[in-house]
Coordinates of C-alpha atoms in Angstrom, one line a residue:
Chain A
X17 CA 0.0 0.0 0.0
X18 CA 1.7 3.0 -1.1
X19 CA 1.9 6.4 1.4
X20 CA -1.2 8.1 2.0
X21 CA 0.5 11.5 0.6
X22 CA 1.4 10.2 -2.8
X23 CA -1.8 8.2 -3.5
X24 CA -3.5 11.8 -2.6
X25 CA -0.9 13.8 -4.5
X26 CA -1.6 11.7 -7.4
X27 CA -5.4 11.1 -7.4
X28 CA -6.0 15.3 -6.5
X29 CA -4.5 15.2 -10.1
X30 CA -6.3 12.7 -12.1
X31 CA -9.2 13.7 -10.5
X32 CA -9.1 17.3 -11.2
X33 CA -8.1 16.3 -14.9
X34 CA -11.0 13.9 -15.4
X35 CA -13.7 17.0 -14.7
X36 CA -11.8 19.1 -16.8
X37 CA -11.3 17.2 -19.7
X38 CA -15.6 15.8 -19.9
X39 CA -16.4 19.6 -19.0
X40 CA -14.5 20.6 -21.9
X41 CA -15.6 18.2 -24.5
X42 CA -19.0 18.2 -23.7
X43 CA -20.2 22.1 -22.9
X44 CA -20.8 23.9 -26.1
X45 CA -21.2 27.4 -24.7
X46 CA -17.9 29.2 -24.2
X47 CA -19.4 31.7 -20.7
X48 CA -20.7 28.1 -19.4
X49 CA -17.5 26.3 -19.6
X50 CA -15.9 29.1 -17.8
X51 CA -18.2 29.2 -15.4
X52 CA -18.5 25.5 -14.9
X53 CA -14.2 25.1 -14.8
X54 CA -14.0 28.1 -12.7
X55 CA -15.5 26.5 -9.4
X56 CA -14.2 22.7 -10.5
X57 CA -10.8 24.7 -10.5
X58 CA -11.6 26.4 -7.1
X59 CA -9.4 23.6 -5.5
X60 CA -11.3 22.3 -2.0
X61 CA -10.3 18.7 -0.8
X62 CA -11.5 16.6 -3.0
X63 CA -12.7 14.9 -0.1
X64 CA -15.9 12.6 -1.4
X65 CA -13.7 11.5 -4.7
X66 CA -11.0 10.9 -2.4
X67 CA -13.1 8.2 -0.7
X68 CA -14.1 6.5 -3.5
X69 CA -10.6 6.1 -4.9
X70 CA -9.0 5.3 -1.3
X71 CA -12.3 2.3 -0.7
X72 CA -10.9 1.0 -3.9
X73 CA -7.3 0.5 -3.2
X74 CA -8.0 -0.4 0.0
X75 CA -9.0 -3.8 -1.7
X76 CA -5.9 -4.1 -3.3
X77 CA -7.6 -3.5 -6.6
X78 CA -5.8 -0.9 -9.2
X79 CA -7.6 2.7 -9.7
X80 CA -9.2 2.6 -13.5
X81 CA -10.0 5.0 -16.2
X82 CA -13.8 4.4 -15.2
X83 CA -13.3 4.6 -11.4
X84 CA -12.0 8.1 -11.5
X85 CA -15.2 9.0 -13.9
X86 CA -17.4 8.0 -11.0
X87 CA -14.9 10.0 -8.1
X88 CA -15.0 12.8 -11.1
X89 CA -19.0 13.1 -11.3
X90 CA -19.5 12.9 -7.4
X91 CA -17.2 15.9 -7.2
X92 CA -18.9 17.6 -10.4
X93 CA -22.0 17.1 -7.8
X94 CA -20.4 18.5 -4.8
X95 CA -19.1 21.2 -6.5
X96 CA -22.5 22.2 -8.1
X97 CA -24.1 22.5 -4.9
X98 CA -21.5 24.6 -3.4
X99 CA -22.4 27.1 -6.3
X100 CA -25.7 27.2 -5.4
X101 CA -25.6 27.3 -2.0
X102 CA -23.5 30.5 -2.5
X103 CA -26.1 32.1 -4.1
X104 CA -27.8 35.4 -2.4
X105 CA -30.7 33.8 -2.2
X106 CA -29.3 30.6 -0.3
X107 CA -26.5 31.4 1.9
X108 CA -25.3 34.6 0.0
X109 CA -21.4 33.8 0.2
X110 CA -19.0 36.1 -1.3
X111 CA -16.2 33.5 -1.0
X112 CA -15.1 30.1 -1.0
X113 CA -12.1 28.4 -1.2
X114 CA -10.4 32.1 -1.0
X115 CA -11.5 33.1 -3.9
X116 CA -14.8 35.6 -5.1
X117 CA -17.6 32.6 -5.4
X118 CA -19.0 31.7 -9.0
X119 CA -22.1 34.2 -8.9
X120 CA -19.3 37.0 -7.8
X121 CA -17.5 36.5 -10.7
X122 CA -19.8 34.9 -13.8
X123 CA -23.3 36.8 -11.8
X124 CA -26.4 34.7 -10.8
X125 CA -28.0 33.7 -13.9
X126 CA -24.7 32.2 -14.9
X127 CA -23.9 30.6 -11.7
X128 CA -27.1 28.8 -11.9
X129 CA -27.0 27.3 -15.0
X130 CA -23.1 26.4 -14.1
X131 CA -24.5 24.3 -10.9
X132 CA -27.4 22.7 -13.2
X133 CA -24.9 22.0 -15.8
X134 CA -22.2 20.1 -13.4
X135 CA -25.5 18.2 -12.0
X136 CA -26.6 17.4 -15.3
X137 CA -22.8 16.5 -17.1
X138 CA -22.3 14.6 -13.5
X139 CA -25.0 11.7 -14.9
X140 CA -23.7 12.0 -18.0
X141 CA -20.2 11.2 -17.2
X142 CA -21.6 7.9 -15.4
X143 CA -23.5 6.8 -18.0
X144 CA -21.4 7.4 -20.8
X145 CA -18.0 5.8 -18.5
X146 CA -17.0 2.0 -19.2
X147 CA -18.7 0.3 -16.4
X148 CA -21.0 -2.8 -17.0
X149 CA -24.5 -1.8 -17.6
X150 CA -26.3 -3.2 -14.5
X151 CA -23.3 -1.8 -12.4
X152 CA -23.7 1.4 -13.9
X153 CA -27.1 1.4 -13.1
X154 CA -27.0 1.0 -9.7
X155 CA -24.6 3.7 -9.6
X156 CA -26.8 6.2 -11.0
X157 CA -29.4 5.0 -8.7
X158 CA -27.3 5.5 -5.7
X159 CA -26.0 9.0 -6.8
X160 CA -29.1 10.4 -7.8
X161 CA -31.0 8.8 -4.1
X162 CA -27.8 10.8 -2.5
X163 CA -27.9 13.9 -4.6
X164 CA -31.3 14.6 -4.8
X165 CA -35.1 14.9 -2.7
X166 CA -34.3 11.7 -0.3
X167 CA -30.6 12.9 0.4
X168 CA -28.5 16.1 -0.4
X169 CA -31.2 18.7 -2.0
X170 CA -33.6 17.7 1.0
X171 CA -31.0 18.2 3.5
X172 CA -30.5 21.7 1.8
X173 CA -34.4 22.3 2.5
X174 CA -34.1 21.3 6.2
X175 CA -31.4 23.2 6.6
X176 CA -33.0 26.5 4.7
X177 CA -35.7 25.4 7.8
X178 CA -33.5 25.6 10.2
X179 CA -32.5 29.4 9.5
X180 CA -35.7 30.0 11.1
X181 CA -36.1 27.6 13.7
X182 CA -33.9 26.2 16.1
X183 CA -33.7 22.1 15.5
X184 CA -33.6 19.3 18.1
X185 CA -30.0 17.4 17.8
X186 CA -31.9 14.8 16.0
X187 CA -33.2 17.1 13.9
X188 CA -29.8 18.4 12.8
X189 CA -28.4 15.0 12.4
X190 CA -30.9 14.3 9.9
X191 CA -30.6 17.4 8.2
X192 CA -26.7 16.6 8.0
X193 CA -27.0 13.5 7.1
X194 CA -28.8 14.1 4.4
X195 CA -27.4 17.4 3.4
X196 CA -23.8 16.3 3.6
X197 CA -23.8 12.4 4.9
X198 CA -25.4 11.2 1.4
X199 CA -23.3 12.3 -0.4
X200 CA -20.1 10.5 1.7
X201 CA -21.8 7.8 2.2
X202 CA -22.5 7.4 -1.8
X203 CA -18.2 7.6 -2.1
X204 CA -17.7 4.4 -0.2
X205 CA -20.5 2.4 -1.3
X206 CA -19.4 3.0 -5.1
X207 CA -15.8 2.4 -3.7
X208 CA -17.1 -1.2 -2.4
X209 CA -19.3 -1.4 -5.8
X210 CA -16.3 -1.0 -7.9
X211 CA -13.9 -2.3 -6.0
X212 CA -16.3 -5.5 -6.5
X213 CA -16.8 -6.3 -2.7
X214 CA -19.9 -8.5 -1.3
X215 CA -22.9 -6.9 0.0
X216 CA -21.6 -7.2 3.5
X217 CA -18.7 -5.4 3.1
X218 CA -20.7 -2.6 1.0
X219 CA -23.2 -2.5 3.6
X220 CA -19.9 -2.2 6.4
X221 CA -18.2 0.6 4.3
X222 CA -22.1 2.3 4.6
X223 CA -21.8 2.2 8.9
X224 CA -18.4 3.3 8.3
X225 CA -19.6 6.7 6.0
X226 CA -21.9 7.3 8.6
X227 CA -19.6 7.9 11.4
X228 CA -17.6 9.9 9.1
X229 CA -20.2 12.0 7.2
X230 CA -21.3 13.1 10.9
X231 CA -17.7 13.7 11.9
X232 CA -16.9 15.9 8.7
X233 CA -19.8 18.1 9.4
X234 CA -19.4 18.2 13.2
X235 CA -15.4 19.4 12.1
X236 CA -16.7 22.1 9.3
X237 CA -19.2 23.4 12.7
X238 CA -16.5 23.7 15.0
X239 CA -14.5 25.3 12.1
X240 CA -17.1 27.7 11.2
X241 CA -17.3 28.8 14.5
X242 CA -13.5 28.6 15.7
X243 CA -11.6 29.8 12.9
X244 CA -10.3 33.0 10.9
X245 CA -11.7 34.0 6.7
X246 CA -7.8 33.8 6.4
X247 CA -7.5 30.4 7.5
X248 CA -10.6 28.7 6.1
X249 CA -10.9 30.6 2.8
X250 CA -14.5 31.8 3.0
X251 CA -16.6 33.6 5.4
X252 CA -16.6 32.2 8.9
X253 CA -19.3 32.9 11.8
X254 CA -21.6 32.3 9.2
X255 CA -23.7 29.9 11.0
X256 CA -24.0 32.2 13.9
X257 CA -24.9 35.6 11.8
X258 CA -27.8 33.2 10.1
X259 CA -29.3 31.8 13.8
X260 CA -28.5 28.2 12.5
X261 CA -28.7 25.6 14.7
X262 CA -25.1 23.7 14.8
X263 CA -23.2 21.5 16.8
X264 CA -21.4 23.9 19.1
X265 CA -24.9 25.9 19.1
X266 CA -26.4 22.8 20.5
X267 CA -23.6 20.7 22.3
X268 CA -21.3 24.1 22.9
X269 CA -17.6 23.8 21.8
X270 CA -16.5 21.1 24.4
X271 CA -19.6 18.6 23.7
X272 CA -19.3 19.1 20.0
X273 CA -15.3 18.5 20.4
X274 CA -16.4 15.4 22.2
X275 CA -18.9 14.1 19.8
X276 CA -16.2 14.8 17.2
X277 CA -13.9 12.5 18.8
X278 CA -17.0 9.7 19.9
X279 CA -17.3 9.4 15.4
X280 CA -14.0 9.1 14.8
X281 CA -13.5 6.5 17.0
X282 CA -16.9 4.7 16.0
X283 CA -15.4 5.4 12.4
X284 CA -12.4 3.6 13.4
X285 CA -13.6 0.8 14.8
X286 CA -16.3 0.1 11.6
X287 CA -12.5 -0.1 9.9
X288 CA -11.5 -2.6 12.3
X289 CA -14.5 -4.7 11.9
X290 CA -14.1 -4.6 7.7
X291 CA -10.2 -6.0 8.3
X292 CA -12.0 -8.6 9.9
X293 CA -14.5 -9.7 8.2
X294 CA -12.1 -8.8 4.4
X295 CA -9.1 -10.9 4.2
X296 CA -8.1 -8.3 1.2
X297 CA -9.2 -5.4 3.4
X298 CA -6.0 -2.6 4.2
X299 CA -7.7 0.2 6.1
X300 CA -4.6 2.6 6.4
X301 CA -5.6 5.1 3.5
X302 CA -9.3 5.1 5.0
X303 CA -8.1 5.6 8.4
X304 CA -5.4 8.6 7.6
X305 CA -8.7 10.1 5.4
X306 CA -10.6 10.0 8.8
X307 CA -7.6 11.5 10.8
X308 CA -8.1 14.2 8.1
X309 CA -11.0 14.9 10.4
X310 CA -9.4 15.7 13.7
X311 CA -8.7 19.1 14.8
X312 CA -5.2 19.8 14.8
Chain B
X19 CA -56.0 3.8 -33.9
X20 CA -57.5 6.2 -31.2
X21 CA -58.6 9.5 -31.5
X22 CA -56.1 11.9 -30.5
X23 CA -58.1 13.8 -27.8
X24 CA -58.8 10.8 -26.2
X25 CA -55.3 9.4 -26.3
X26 CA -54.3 12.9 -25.0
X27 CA -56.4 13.4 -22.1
X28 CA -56.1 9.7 -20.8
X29 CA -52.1 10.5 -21.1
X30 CA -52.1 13.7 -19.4
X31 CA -53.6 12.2 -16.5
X32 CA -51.6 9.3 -16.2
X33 CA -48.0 11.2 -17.0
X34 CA -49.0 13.4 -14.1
X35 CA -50.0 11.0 -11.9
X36 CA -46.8 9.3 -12.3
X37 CA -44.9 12.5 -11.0
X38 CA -46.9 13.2 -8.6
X39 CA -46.5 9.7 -7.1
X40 CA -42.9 9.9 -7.5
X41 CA -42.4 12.8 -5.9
X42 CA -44.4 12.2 -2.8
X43 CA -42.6 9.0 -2.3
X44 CA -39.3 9.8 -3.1
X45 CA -39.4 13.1 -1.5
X46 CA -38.3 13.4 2.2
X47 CA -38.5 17.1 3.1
X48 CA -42.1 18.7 2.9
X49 CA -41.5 22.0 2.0
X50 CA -39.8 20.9 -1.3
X51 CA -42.0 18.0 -1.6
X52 CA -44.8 21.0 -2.2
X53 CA -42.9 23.6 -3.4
X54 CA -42.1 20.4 -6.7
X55 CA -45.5 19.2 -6.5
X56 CA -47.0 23.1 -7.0
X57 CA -45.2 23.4 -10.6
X58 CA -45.7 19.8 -11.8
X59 CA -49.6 20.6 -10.8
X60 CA -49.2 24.3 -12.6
X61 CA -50.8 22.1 -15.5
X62 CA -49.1 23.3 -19.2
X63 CA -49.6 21.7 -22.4
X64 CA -47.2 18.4 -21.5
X65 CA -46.1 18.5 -24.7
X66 CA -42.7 17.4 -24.1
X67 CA -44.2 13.9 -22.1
X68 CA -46.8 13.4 -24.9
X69 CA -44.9 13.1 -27.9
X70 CA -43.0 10.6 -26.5
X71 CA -46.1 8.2 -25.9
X72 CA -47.5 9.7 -29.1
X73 CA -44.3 7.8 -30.7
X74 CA -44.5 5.0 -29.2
X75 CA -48.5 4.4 -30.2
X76 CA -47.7 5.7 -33.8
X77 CA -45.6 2.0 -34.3
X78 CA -49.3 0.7 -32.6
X79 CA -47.4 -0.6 -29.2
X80 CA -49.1 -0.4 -26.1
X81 CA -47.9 2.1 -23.7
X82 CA -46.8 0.3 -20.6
X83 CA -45.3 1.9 -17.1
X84 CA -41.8 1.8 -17.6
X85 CA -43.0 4.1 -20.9
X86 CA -44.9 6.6 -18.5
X87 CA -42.1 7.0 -16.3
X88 CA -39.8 8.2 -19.1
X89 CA -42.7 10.6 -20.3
X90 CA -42.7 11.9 -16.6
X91 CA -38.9 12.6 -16.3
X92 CA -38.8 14.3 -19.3
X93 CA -41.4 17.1 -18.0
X94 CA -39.7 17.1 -14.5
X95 CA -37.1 18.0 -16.3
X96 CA -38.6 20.7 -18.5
X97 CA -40.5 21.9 -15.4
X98 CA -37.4 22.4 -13.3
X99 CA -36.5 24.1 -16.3
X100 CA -39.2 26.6 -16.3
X101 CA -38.7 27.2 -12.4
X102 CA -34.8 28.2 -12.7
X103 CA -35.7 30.2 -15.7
X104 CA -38.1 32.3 -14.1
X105 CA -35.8 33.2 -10.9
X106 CA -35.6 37.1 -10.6
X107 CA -31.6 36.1 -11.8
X108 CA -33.0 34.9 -15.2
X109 CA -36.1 36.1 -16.6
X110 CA -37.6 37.1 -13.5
X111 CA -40.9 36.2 -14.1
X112 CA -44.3 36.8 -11.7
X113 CA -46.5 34.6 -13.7
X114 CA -46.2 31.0 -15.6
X115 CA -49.4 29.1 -16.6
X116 CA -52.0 32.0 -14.7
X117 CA -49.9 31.2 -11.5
X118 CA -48.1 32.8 -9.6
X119 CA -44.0 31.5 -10.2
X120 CA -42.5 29.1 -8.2
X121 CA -40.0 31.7 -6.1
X122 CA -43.1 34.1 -5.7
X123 CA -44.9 31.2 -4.0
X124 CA -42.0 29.4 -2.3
X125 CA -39.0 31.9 -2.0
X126 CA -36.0 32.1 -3.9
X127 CA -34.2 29.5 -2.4
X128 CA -36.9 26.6 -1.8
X129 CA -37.3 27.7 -5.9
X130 CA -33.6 27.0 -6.6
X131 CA -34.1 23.7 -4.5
X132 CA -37.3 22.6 -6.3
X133 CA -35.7 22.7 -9.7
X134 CA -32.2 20.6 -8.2
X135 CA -34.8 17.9 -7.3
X136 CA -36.7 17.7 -10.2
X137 CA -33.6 17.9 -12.5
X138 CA -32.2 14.9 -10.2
X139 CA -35.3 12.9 -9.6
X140 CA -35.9 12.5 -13.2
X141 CA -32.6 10.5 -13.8
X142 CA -33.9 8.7 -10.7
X143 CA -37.1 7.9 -11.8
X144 CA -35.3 6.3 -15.2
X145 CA -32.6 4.8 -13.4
X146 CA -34.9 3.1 -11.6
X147 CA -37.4 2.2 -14.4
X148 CA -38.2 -1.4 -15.1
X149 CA -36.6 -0.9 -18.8
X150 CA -33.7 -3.9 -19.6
X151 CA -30.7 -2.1 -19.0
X152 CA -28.9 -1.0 -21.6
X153 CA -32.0 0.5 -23.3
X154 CA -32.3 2.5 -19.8
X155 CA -28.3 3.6 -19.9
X156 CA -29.2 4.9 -23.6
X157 CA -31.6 7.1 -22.2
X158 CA -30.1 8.1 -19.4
X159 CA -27.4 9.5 -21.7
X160 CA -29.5 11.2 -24.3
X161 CA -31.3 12.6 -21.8
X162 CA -28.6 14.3 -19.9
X163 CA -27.2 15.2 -23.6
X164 CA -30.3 16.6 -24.1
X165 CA -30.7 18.2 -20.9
X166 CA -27.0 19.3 -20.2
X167 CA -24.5 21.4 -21.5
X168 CA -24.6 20.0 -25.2
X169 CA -28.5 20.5 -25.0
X170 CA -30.9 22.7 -22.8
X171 CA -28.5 24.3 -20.5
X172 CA -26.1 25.6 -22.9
X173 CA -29.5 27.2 -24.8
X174 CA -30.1 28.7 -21.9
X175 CA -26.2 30.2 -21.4
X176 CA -26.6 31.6 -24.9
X177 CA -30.4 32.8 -24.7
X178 CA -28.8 34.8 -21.6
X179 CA -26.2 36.0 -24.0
X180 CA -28.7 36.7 -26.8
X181 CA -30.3 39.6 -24.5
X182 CA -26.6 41.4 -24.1
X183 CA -26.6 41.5 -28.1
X184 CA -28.3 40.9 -31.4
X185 CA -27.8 37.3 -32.8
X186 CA -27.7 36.3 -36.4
X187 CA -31.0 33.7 -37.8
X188 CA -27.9 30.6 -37.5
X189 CA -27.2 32.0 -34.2
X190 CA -31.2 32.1 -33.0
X191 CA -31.1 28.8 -34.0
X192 CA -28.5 27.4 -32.5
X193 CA -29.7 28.8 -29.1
X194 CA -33.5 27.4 -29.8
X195 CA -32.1 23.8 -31.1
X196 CA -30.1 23.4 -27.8
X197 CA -32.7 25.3 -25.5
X198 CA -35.6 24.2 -26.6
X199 CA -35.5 21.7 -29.8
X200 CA -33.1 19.0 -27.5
X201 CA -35.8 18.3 -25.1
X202 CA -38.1 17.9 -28.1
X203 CA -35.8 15.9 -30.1
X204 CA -35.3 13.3 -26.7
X205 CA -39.1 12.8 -26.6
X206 CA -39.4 11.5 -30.3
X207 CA -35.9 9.5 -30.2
X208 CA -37.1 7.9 -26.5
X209 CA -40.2 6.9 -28.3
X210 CA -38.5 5.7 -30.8
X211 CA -36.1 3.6 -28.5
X212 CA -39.2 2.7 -26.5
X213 CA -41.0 1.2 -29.6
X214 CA -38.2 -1.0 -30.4
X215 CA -37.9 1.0 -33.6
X216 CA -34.4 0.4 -35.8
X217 CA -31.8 3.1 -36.1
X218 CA -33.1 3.9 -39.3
X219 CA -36.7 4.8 -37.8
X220 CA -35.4 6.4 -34.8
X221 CA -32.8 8.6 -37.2
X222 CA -35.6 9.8 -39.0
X223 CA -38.3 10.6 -35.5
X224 CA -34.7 12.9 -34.6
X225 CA -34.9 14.7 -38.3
X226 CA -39.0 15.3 -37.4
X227 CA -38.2 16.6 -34.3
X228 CA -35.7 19.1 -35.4
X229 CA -38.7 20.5 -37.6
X230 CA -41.0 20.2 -34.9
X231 CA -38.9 21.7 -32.7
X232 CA -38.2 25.2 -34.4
X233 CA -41.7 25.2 -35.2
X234 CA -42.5 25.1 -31.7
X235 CA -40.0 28.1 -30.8
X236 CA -41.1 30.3 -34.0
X237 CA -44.6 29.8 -32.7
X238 CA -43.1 30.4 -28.8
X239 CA -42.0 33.7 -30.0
X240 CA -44.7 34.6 -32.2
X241 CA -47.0 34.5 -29.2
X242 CA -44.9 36.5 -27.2
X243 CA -45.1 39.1 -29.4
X244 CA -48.8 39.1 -30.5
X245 CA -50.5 37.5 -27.3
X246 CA -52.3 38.9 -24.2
X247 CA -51.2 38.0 -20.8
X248 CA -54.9 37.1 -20.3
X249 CA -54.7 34.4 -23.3
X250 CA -51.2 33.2 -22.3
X251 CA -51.2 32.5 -18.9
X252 CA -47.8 34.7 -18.3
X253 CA -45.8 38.2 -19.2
X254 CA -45.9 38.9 -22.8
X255 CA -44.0 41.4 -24.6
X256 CA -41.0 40.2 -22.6
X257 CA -39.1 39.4 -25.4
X258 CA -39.1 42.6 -26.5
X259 CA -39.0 44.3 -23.2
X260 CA -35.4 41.9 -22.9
X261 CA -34.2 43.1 -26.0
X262 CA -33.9 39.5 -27.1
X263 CA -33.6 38.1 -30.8
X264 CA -36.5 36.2 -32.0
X265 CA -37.9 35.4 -35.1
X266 CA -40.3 37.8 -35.1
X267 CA -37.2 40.3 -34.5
X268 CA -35.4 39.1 -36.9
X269 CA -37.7 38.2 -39.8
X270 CA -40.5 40.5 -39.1
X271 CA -44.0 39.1 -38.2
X272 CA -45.0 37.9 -41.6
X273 CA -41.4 36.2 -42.0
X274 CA -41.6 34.5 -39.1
X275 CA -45.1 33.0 -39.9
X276 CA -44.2 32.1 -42.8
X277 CA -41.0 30.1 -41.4
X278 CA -43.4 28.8 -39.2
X279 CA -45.3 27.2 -42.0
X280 CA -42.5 26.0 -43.5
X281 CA -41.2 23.7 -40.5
X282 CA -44.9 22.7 -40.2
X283 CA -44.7 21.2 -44.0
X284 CA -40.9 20.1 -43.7
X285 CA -42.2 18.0 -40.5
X286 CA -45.1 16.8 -42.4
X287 CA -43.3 15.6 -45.2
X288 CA -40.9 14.1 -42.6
X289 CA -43.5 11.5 -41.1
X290 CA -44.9 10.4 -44.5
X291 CA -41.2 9.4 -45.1
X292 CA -41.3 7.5 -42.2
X293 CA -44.7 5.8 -43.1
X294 CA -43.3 4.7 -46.4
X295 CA -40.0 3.3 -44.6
X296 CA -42.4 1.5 -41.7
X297 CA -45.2 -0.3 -42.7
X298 CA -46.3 -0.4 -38.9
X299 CA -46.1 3.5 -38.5
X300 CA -49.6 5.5 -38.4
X301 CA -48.5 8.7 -38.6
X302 CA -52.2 10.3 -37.1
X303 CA -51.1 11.2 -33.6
X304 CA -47.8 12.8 -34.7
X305 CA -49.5 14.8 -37.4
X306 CA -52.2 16.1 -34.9
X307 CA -49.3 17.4 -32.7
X308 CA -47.7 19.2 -35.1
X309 CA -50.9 20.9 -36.1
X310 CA -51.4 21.9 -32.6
X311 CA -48.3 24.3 -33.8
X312 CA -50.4 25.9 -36.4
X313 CA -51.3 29.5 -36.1
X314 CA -54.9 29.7 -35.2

């Protein structure tokens, strides 16, 4: 298993050149592409395509052409709802990753069309990628459950809600796990789809997104709240200017610290149980992209 | 052979019955649950969802669910369309089919929201059609060709542009093929597919629909320009009021009519071609939809 640092290094790349390239050959309109390659060029983590690529090597199995389509569209989908969660008329962001956001720079009607064109070319990337139809299908099937009105896009509306209400903590852990879990949780089961791995492990690599989806969010509440514009590249204290309910807003700082560390340690031990039940099963990259996750 | 208003008003119930059961069920948030179902009840002509079932009963098959289901994700698609389109960013419209828009009902964001789920749930609702699955990954990818950035969203980008300056007829339509005519040309090339129709058929329901579908935008325009708001149902005179190119703009109102007729005839002559290649083809229901195009 090679270091955690160069398999990043080198999938950030491939990753990065897989949007680029399908955004290119397929958007006819010059403004859109710009618009489009603009935010996909924005940098950010990469974290969801990350996952996909680091479930499938932790089978042992070799990253292929088709694998990095499927990291590519799930990051074409993350990227599209940043865009339009920026918008003045969602969370009215003027930055993002440190630099003006898409409606800043291309204006609203563009920045639209950008985020339904990445949602749109996102499907078509799967469907047009080399996988094996009934595969594919069940990949598009996943993706759209996660993207769309049971998963990410309702978990946009509850949280919208929740601007104007204060939310139980189960509450928010729905709207989280929908708004941001569904989408992590779709990275590891297509890792354990591709990678070719039983139902059991798939449904194991599931239990384990779970713990992690609620320990990224959990992270970017505590960063919201904690952290300089300098440092995190976009407007911070966000959260508390729009009355949201949050994590720290709930738990305070030390209780959401402490439910931080309670995921990541559930996370850790879902790992554990996959190297027991998987003979093939290394979980080291999967276990540093989790450590990704603890406040430094 | 039925007759065409019976075929149409048993189909318009059962296309929208099949949204409207898909989004309640597949729908988790309530808020976007009826912020979706208010513009997939705003009624319209479901033109779009109809001339794909019109295809498939022209080669005398029976219309079955899995058929339905396409129909249905083709209009969520054109609805989410219409919602993002209106958005004060875009051509801020008040009033769409007699009702109020979408954002006036349901706020900006919850509008932005209700077209992501539509847009997402269609490929949803065809991934997880009971069609064999290749057929379905054909779809999936001529739909979001059709509905992406090769197709309706790149029409969009440069109808956006075409208000900022004048564009040439080629230009028009270029914008109107992609914006409006790709949408159009899915619904008779599903149909097609659906019908288990050879390439050769299906190649010739895509050279109808490219007829069909200018005459459908030439008569779009010539409406906007010669309508009431009473007898359309929305703002009129935007066009103009938006600086935009149009026929009527560009080849006065007699020219454009008369361009109008033209498609009309070129479309006609297009589905006797295909009755003399298909001996199973009736081309009654396809006819009566173009007339529907004809200037009253």
């Amino acid at each position: 298993m090679e270091a955690f640092n160069d398999f990043r290094k080198q999938s950030l790349l491939l990753i990065e050149k897989e949007m680029e390239n399908f955004i290119k050959e397929y958007t006819t309109n010059d403004q859109l592409k710009e618009a489009m390659l603009y935010s996909i060029h924005a940098g950010g983590k990469r974290f969801r395509p990350l996952l996909v690529l680091a479930a499938i090597r932790s089978f042992n199995k070799n990253v292929q052409t088709h694998d990095y389509q499927v990291a590519a569209a799930l990051e074409m989908i993350h990227t599209y709802s940043l865009i339009h969660d920026d918008l003045p008329a969602m969370d009215d962001d003027d930055l993002r990753r440190g630099k003006p956001t898409n409606h800043k720079v291309f204006g609203e009607a563009h920045a639209i069309l950008a985020g339904d064109g990445l949602l749109t070319a996102a499907f078509q990337l799967v469907a047009l990628s080399q996988i094996e139809s009934d595969q594919k299908i069940l990949l598009i099937q996943l993706l759209s459950k996660a993207a769309g009105t049971q998963g990410m896009v309702a978990g946009q509306a509850g949280d919208l809600q929740g601007e104007k209400q204060s939310l139980s903590l189960a509450e928010l852990a729905d709207v989280h796990e929908k708004k941001t879990g569904a989408l992590i949780e779709f990275a590891l089961l297509a890792g354990g789809i591709l990678a070719e791995q039983p139902e059991e492990i798939v449904d194991l690599l599931g239990v384990f997104a779970k713990h992690l989806g609620l320990a990224f969010q959990i992270k970017d509440d505590l960063l919201d709240a904690t952290s300089s514009e300098e440092e995190l590249g976009k407007q911070v204290g966000r959260d508390e200017v729009l009355n949201k309910s949050t994590y720290p807003s709930l738990l305070g700082l030390e209780g959401a610290k402490k439910a931080l560390e309670e995921q990541l340690t559930l996370g850790s031990d879902t790992l554990a149980t996959i190297k027991q039940t998987s003979s093939e099963f290394h979980l080291e990259l999967l276990q540093e992209l989790l450590e990704q996750l603890r406040l430094g």
